[in-house]
Amino acid sequence: MDSHPALVVNDLTKVYGKDKAVAVNKVSFTVDRGELFGLIGPDGAGKTSIFRMLTTLLLPDGGSASVDGHDIVKDYRLIRNTAGYMPGKFSLYTDLTVEENLNFFATVFNTTIEENYHLIKDIYIQLERFKDRRAGKLSGGMKQKLALCCALIHKPTVLFLDEPTTGVDPVSRKEFWEMLKRLKDQNITILVSTPYMDEATLCDRIALIQQGSLLSIDTPENIVKSYPDTLYAIRASKISSLLKVLSTNEAVASAYAFGEYVHVTFKHEGPHEKDILAFLHEQGLEDIEIKPTEPTIEDCFIKLLKK
Amino acid sequence: MSETVIHAENLTKRFGDFVAANALTLEVYKGEIFGFLGANGAGKTTAMRMFCGLSIPTSGKATIAGYDVYRQTELIKKNIGYMSQKFSLYEDLTVLENIRFFGGIYGLSNAQLKSKSDELITQLGLQHEAKKLVSGLPLGWKQKLSFSVAVLHQPKIVFLDEPTGGVDPVTRRQFWDLIYDAADKGVTIFVTTHYMDEAEYCNRISIMVDGKIEALDSPGNLKKHFQVDSMHEVFYQLARGAKRGE
């Protein structure tokens, strides 16, 4: 059993409705044991459909997949025993307390909170003072922590986390990823999806997904390395005018806002600093700064989307 | 500085012993893009609800577009636009029907409705989708349409609650182009976001921690003040000390 990768996905396809909208289009990837693998893409890219097929809640219309060597169609019962799933939408019992929810999920899987407490301890301590509160009365961050505990309490071999950090503030997001790293150290395989590009760098490997198709699969470092152009970061006193002015320049291939800078690529190899500086001055912009910069995963995604 | 459109002084909301919003004081100006940041549970939603005339404060003062948040809530609602993070147009109406419906509710005349909806559909490039149900549009389009509907009646202020959550990076930037356009026309934008790069696109931002506004300035000044390079670090320094469980 240890020779199998944790997840093998082959040409997995999902089609919805009478007009046959393709939600997942021949998606293939593998995830190794103990790997933290990220599916990175916006809403509507097909992430949730993939999760629901891998957790045996939805039948594929094409292709195949296995979890721990078990086929997602034939062996669905085996997968349901060993997989942990945290759906994107909060789906614990809102009328049960924190402790009752956890107890319920432990019991359903024929185990006890005590038996696997070590797995959830770090997370559960933060919830313990609310253990008698109804789940529906918890704040967003606390709900998320409880859902993770409930997905872990039967000691799954593979953990499926569908957008666990959507709508969560940056500080809580950071804490959540620290929790995931500790789980990974316990040799749990994790498939996680997120629309936040900055979280991609925290995964071992990632797949970028858009409109049902994978655009790229690799380590975050390699994806960034394969960015084909020299990327420049340009700043000026007013970003909105800077963007407008840059879009009129013949030499510019792309220009988009990126925090306090505008990220720019050119149609031809540089250097471009002098020309652009002169051009921007001429257009009446002030406080200009221009420098080459390292692309991020978000730059790579934008590049792939525009292809 | 120009005309003040949001003026709040010690605005407070209590729920029993819990002070959800604690003595908020701020001014927002006409045409400004104001980022309203804070951790989950910091009190942003409570504050927004008071500003939109949906929740009466416990104490303090505030006027929105010149109207009082205690006594003139209906006038506030007529003079603001609001877009929630949850998509709230009617999925079973077409693009055009949604525009007419919301325009009608805000009291636009038939002639205005006709010209406005044509203008908007052209501006958004939705000519082919005008007579299709909204449910079939991709999320990015829906968000752009929601925004346009929220500013259809030319409100003085538009409140945007996490408008770009889950939207792809290219569409997210197109959405901000719409925001810039509206601001250039003098609409004040009051926006919440969890994307720290978007915080940089605002003229000024405030950061709420545990019910209080702990920082309020331009992104540049905040970074200088906290001696860091990014808004992410400013946010982290302030919000990490939060005592309220998110």
PDB file of C-alpha atoms in Angstrom, chain A residues 41-44 126 129-130 139-142 145 163 166-175 178 195-198 210 235 238-240 243-244 256-261 298 301-302 305-306, chain B residues 38-41 44 85 138-139 162 165-173 177 180-181 184 193-198 200-201 203 220 223 229-230 232 235-240 243-246:
ATOM      1  CA  GLY A  41      -7.584  29.222  -8.905  1.00  0.00           C
ATOM      2  CA  PRO A  42     -10.555  31.587  -8.754  1.00  0.00           C
ATOM      3  CA  ASP A  43     -14.190  30.755  -7.956  1.00  0.00           C
ATOM      4  CA  GLY A  44     -15.777  28.751 -10.721  1.00  0.00           C
ATOM      5  CA  GLN A 126      -7.778  27.608  21.075  1.00  0.00           C
ATOM      6  CA  ARG A 129     -12.956  27.867  26.218  1.00  0.00           C
ATOM      7  CA  PHE A 130     -15.901  27.843  23.791  1.00  0.00           C
ATOM      8  CA  SER A 139     -17.009  33.539  14.776  1.00  0.00           C
ATOM      9  CA  GLY A 140     -15.723  32.725  11.280  1.00  0.00           C
ATOM     10  CA  GLY A 141     -12.199  31.900  12.389  1.00  0.00           C
ATOM     11  CA  MET A 142     -13.399  29.647  15.190  1.00  0.00           C
ATOM     12  CA  LYS A 145     -10.806  25.713  13.391  1.00  0.00           C
ATOM     13  CA  GLU A 163     -10.959  26.874   0.346  1.00  0.00           C
ATOM     14  CA  THR A 166     -11.620  32.185   1.854  1.00  0.00           C
ATOM     15  CA  GLY A 167     -12.903  35.361   3.484  1.00  0.00           C
ATOM     16  CA  VAL A 168     -10.456  34.972   6.361  1.00  0.00           C
ATOM     17  CA  ASP A 169      -8.216  37.908   7.308  1.00  0.00           C
ATOM     18  CA  PRO A 170      -4.457  37.757   6.607  1.00  0.00           C
ATOM     19  CA  VAL A 171      -3.442  37.135  10.226  1.00  0.00           C
ATOM     20  CA  SER A 172      -5.816  34.180  10.685  1.00  0.00           C
ATOM     21  CA  ARG A 173      -4.821  32.855   7.275  1.00  0.00           C
ATOM     22  CA  LYS A 174      -1.186  32.785   8.352  1.00  0.00           C
ATOM     23  CA  GLU A 175      -2.068  30.907  11.544  1.00  0.00           C
ATOM     24  CA  GLU A 178       1.093  27.142  10.254  1.00  0.00           C
ATOM     25  CA  PRO A 195      -8.127  31.627  -4.464  1.00  0.00           C
ATOM     26  CA  TYR A 196      -5.290  33.495  -2.669  1.00  0.00           C
ATOM     27  CA  MET A 197      -2.200  33.388  -4.843  1.00  0.00           C
ATOM     28  CA  ASP A 198       0.118  34.319  -1.971  1.00  0.00           C
ATOM     29  CA  GLN A 210      -8.864  28.056 -14.552  1.00  0.00           C
ATOM     30  CA  ARG A 235       5.804  53.369  -9.141  1.00  0.00           C
ATOM     31  CA  LYS A 238      -0.735  58.316  -8.902  1.00  0.00           C
ATOM     32  CA  ILE A 239      -1.229  54.645  -9.793  1.00  0.00           C
ATOM     33  CA  SER A 240      -4.394  55.109 -11.862  1.00  0.00           C
ATOM     34  CA  LEU A 243      -1.620  52.614 -15.559  1.00  0.00           C
ATOM     35  CA  LYS A 244      -3.408  54.670 -18.199  1.00  0.00           C
ATOM     36  CA  TYR A 256      -1.246  45.903 -14.321  1.00  0.00           C
ATOM     37  CA  ALA A 257      -1.494  47.158 -10.772  1.00  0.00           C
ATOM     38  CA  PHE A 258       0.372  45.160  -8.163  1.00  0.00           C
ATOM     39  CA  GLY A 259       0.078  46.709  -4.733  1.00  0.00           C
ATOM     40  CA  GLU A 260       1.854  50.058  -4.673  1.00  0.00           C
ATOM     41  CA  TYR A 261       3.617  49.222  -7.969  1.00  0.00           C
ATOM     42  CA  GLU A 298       0.120  35.843  -9.158  1.00  0.00           C
ATOM     43  CA  PHE A 301      -1.156  33.164 -13.166  1.00  0.00           C
ATOM     44  CA  ILE A 302      -1.952  36.436 -14.936  1.00  0.00           C
ATOM     45  CA  LEU A 305      -4.628  33.573 -18.147  1.00  0.00           C
ATOM     46  CA  LYS A 306      -3.702  35.976 -20.910  1.00  0.00           C
TER      47      LYS A 306
ATOM     48  CA  GLY B  38      -9.654  44.772  10.025  1.00  0.00           C
ATOM     49  CA  ALA B  39      -9.426  41.165  11.126  1.00  0.00           C
ATOM     50  CA  ASN B  40     -12.543  38.966  11.118  1.00  0.00           C
ATOM     51  CA  GLY B  41     -14.625  39.968  14.121  1.00  0.00           C
ATOM     52  CA  LYS B  44     -16.181  46.127  10.392  1.00  0.00           C
ATOM     53  CA  GLN B  85     -19.745  40.094  -0.651  1.00  0.00           C
ATOM     54  CA  PRO B 138     -19.116  33.972 -14.664  1.00  0.00           C
ATOM     55  CA  LEU B 139     -18.463  35.265 -11.138  1.00  0.00           C
ATOM     56  CA  GLU B 162     -15.243  42.357   0.102  1.00  0.00           C
ATOM     57  CA  GLY B 165     -13.204  37.704  -2.733  1.00  0.00           C
ATOM     58  CA  GLY B 166     -12.483  34.613  -4.836  1.00  0.00           C
ATOM     59  CA  VAL B 167     -12.267  36.537  -8.117  1.00  0.00           C
ATOM     60  CA  ASP B 168      -9.367  35.715 -10.483  1.00  0.00           C
ATOM     61  CA  PRO B 169      -6.395  38.114 -10.562  1.00  0.00           C
ATOM     62  CA  VAL B 170      -7.180  39.585 -13.976  1.00  0.00           C
ATOM     63  CA  THR B 171     -10.879  40.215 -13.249  1.00  0.00           C
ATOM     64  CA  ARG B 172      -9.945  41.566  -9.806  1.00  0.00           C
ATOM     65  CA  ARG B 173      -7.902  44.274 -11.543  1.00  0.00           C
ATOM     66  CA  ASP B 177     -10.679  49.901 -12.951  1.00  0.00           C
ATOM     67  CA  TYR B 180     -11.234  54.175 -10.193  1.00  0.00           C
ATOM     68  CA  ASP B 181     -13.686  55.337 -12.859  1.00  0.00           C
ATOM     69  CA  ASP B 184     -12.961  59.957 -10.818  1.00  0.00           C
ATOM     70  CA  THR B 193     -10.957  43.714   1.512  1.00  0.00           C
ATOM     71  CA  HIS B 194      -8.689  40.950   2.728  1.00  0.00           C
ATOM     72  CA  TYR B 195      -6.301  41.475  -0.177  1.00  0.00           C
ATOM     73  CA  MET B 196      -3.491  43.647   1.100  1.00  0.00           C
ATOM     74  CA  ASP B 197      -2.383  44.630  -2.402  1.00  0.00           C
ATOM     75  CA  GLU B 198      -5.818  46.237  -2.800  1.00  0.00           C
ATOM     76  CA  GLU B 200      -2.432  49.933  -1.599  1.00  0.00           C
ATOM     77  CA  TYR B 201      -4.959  51.077  -4.218  1.00  0.00           C
ATOM     78  CA  ASN B 203      -6.239  56.828  -0.985  1.00  0.00           C
ATOM     79  CA  GLY B 220       2.424  55.324   2.275  1.00  0.00           C
ATOM     80  CA  LYS B 223       4.195  52.033   6.051  1.00  0.00           C
ATOM     81  CA  ASP B 229       7.658  47.766   3.285  1.00  0.00           C
ATOM     82  CA  SER B 230       4.147  46.456   2.752  1.00  0.00           C
ATOM     83  CA  HIS B 232       0.598  43.239   4.777  1.00  0.00           C
ATOM     84  CA  PHE B 235      -1.825  44.847   9.084  1.00  0.00           C
ATOM     85  CA  TYR B 236       0.042  42.001  10.698  1.00  0.00           C
ATOM     86  CA  GLN B 237       1.667  44.220  13.314  1.00  0.00           C
ATOM     87  CA  LEU B 238      -1.662  45.731  14.320  1.00  0.00           C
ATOM     88  CA  ALA B 239      -3.988  42.752  14.066  1.00  0.00           C
ATOM     89  CA  ARG B 240      -1.754  40.147  15.617  1.00  0.00           C
ATOM     90  CA  LYS B 243      -7.694  39.763  21.754  1.00  0.00           C
ATOM     91  CA  ARG B 244     -11.101  38.933  20.320  1.00  0.00           C
ATOM     92  CA  GLY B 245     -11.298  35.450  18.813  1.00  0.00           C
ATOM     93  CA  GLU B 246     -11.609  36.290  15.135  1.00  0.00           C
TER      94      GLU B 246
END
